[in-house]
mmCIF file of C-alpha atoms in Angstrom:
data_model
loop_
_atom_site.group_PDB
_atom_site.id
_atom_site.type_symbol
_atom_site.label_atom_id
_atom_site.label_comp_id
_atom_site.label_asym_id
_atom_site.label_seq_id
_atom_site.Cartn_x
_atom_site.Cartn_y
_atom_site.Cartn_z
ATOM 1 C CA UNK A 1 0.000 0.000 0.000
ATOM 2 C CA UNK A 2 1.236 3.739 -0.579
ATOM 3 C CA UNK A 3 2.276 5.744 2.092
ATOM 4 C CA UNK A 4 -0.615 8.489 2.126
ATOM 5 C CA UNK A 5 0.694 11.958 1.261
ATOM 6 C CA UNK A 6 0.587 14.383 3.986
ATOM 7 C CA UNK A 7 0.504 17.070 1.361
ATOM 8 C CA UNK A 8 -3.152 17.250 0.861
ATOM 9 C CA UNK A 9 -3.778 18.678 4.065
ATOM 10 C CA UNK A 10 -0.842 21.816 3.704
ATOM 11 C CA UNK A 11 -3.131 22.714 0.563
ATOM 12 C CA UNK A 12 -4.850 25.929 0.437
ATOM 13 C CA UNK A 13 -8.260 25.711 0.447
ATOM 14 C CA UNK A 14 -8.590 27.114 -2.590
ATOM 15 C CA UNK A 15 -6.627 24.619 -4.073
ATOM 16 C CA UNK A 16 -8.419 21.516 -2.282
ATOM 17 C CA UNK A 17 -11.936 22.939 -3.507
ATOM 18 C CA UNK A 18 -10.558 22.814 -6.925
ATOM 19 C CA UNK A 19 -9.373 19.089 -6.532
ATOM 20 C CA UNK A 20 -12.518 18.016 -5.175
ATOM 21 C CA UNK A 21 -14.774 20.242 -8.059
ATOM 22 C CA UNK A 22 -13.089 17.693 -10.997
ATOM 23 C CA UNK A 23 -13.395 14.594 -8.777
ATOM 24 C CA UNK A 24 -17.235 15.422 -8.215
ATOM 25 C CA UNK A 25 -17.488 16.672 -12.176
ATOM 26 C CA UNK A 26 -16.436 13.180 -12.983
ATOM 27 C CA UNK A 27 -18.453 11.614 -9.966
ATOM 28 C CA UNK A 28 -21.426 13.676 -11.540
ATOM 29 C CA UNK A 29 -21.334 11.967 -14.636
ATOM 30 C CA UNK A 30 -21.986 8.628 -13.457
ATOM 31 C CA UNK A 31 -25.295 9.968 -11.983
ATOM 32 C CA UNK A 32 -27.894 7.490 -11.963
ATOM 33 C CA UNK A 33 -25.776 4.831 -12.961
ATOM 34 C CA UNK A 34 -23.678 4.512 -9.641
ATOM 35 C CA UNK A 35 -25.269 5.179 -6.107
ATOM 36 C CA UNK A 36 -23.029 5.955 -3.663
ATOM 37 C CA UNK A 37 -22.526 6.453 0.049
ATOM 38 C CA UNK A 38 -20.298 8.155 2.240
ATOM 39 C CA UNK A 39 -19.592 7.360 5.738
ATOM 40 C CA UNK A 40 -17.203 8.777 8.319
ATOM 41 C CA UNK A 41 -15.345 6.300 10.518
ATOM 42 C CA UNK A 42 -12.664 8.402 12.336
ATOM 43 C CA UNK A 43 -11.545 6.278 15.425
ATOM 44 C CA UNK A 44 -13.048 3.582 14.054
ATOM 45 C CA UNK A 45 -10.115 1.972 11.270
ATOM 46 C CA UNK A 46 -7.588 3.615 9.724
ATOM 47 C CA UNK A 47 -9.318 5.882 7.398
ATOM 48 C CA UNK A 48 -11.389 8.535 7.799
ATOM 49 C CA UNK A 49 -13.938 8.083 5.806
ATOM 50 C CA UNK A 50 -15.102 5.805 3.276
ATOM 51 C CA UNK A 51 -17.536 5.266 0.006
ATOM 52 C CA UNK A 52 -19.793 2.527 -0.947
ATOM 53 C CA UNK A 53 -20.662 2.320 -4.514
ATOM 54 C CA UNK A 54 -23.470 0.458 -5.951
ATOM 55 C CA UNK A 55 -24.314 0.061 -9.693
ATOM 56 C CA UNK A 56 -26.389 -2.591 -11.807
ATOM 57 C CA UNK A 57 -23.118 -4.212 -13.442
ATOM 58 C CA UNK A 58 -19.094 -3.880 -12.297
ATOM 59 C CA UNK A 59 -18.688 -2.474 -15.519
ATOM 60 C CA UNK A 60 -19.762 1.024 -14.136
ATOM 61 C CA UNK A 61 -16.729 0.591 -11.190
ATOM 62 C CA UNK A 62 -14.391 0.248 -13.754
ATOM 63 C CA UNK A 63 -15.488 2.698 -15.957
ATOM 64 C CA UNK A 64 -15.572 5.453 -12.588
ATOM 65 C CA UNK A 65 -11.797 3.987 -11.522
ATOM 66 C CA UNK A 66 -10.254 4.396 -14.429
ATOM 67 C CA UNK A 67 -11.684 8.076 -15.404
ATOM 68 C CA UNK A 68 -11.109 9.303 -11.929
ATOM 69 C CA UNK A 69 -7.408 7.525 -11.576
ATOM 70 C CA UNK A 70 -6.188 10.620 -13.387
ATOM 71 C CA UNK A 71 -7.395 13.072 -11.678
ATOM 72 C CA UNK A 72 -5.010 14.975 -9.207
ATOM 73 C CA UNK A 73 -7.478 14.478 -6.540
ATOM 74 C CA UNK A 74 -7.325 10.846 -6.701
ATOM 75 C CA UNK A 75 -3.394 9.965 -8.419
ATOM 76 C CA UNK A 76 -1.827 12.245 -5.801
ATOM 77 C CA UNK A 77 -3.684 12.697 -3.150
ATOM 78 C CA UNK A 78 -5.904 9.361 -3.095
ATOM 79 C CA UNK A 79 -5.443 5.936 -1.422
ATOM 80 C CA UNK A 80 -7.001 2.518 -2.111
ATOM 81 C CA UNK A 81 -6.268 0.103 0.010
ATOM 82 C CA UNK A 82 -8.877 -2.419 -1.647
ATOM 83 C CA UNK A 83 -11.984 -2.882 -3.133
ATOM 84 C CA UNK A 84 -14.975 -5.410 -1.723
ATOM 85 C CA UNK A 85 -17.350 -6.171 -4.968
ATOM 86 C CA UNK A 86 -20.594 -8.892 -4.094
ATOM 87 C CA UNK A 87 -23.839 -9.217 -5.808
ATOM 88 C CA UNK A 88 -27.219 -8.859 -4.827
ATOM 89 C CA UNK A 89 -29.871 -11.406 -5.062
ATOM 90 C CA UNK A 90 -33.315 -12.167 -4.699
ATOM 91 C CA UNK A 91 -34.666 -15.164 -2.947
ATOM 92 C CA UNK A 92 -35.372 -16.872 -6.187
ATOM 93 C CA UNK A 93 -32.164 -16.496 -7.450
ATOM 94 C CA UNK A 94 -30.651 -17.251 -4.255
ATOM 95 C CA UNK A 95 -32.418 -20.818 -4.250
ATOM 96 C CA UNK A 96 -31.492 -21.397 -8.072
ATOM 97 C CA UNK A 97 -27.785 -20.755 -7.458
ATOM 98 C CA UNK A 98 -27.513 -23.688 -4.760
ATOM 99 C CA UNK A 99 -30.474 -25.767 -5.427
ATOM 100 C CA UNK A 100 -30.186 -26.238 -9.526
ATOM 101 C CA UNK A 101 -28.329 -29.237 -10.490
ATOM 102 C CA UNK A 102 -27.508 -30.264 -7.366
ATOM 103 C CA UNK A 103 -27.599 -33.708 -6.787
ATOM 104 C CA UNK A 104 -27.975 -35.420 -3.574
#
């Protein structure tokens, strides 16, 4: 993992507000097709804060990761430890993945 950059908080505000406009402008575009949610942890792991995304396909993760990757906000001042990805199902399909061919 990359040391995280103690530079981002010796930024002017100014200049953080300007990072965070074209990693939202980005973000913004996605609207509708990702849902996210932030949460604040502080104390509670070793970040500060964290986002869940959800989206109808992985596809849309990628797509988001690799746009924002470039972005100062995010190549600089960023840090991704990991990602979780899991599925959601209904009951139905739920009983279809273990239950179908299964044989006794």
């Amino acid at each position: 993992m990359k040391a995280k950059s103690p530079l981002g908080y010796t930024l002017t505000y100014d200049e953080r507000r300007q990072f965070m406009h074209d990693h939202g402008t980005v973000g913004r575009t996605y609207a509708g097709k990702i849902w996210q949610y932030i949460t604040g942890s502080i104390g509670l792991d070793d970040f500060e804060w964290g986002v869940t995304l959800f989206a109808e396909t992985p596809l849309m993760f990628k797509k988001i990761i690799a746009e924002m990757r470039y972005y100062e906000a995010s190549s600089v001042y960023g840090e991704f430890p990991y990602f979780v990805v899991g599925t959601h199902m209904d009951n139905a399909g739920l009983q279809k993945m273990f239950l179908e061919n299964w044989e006794a």
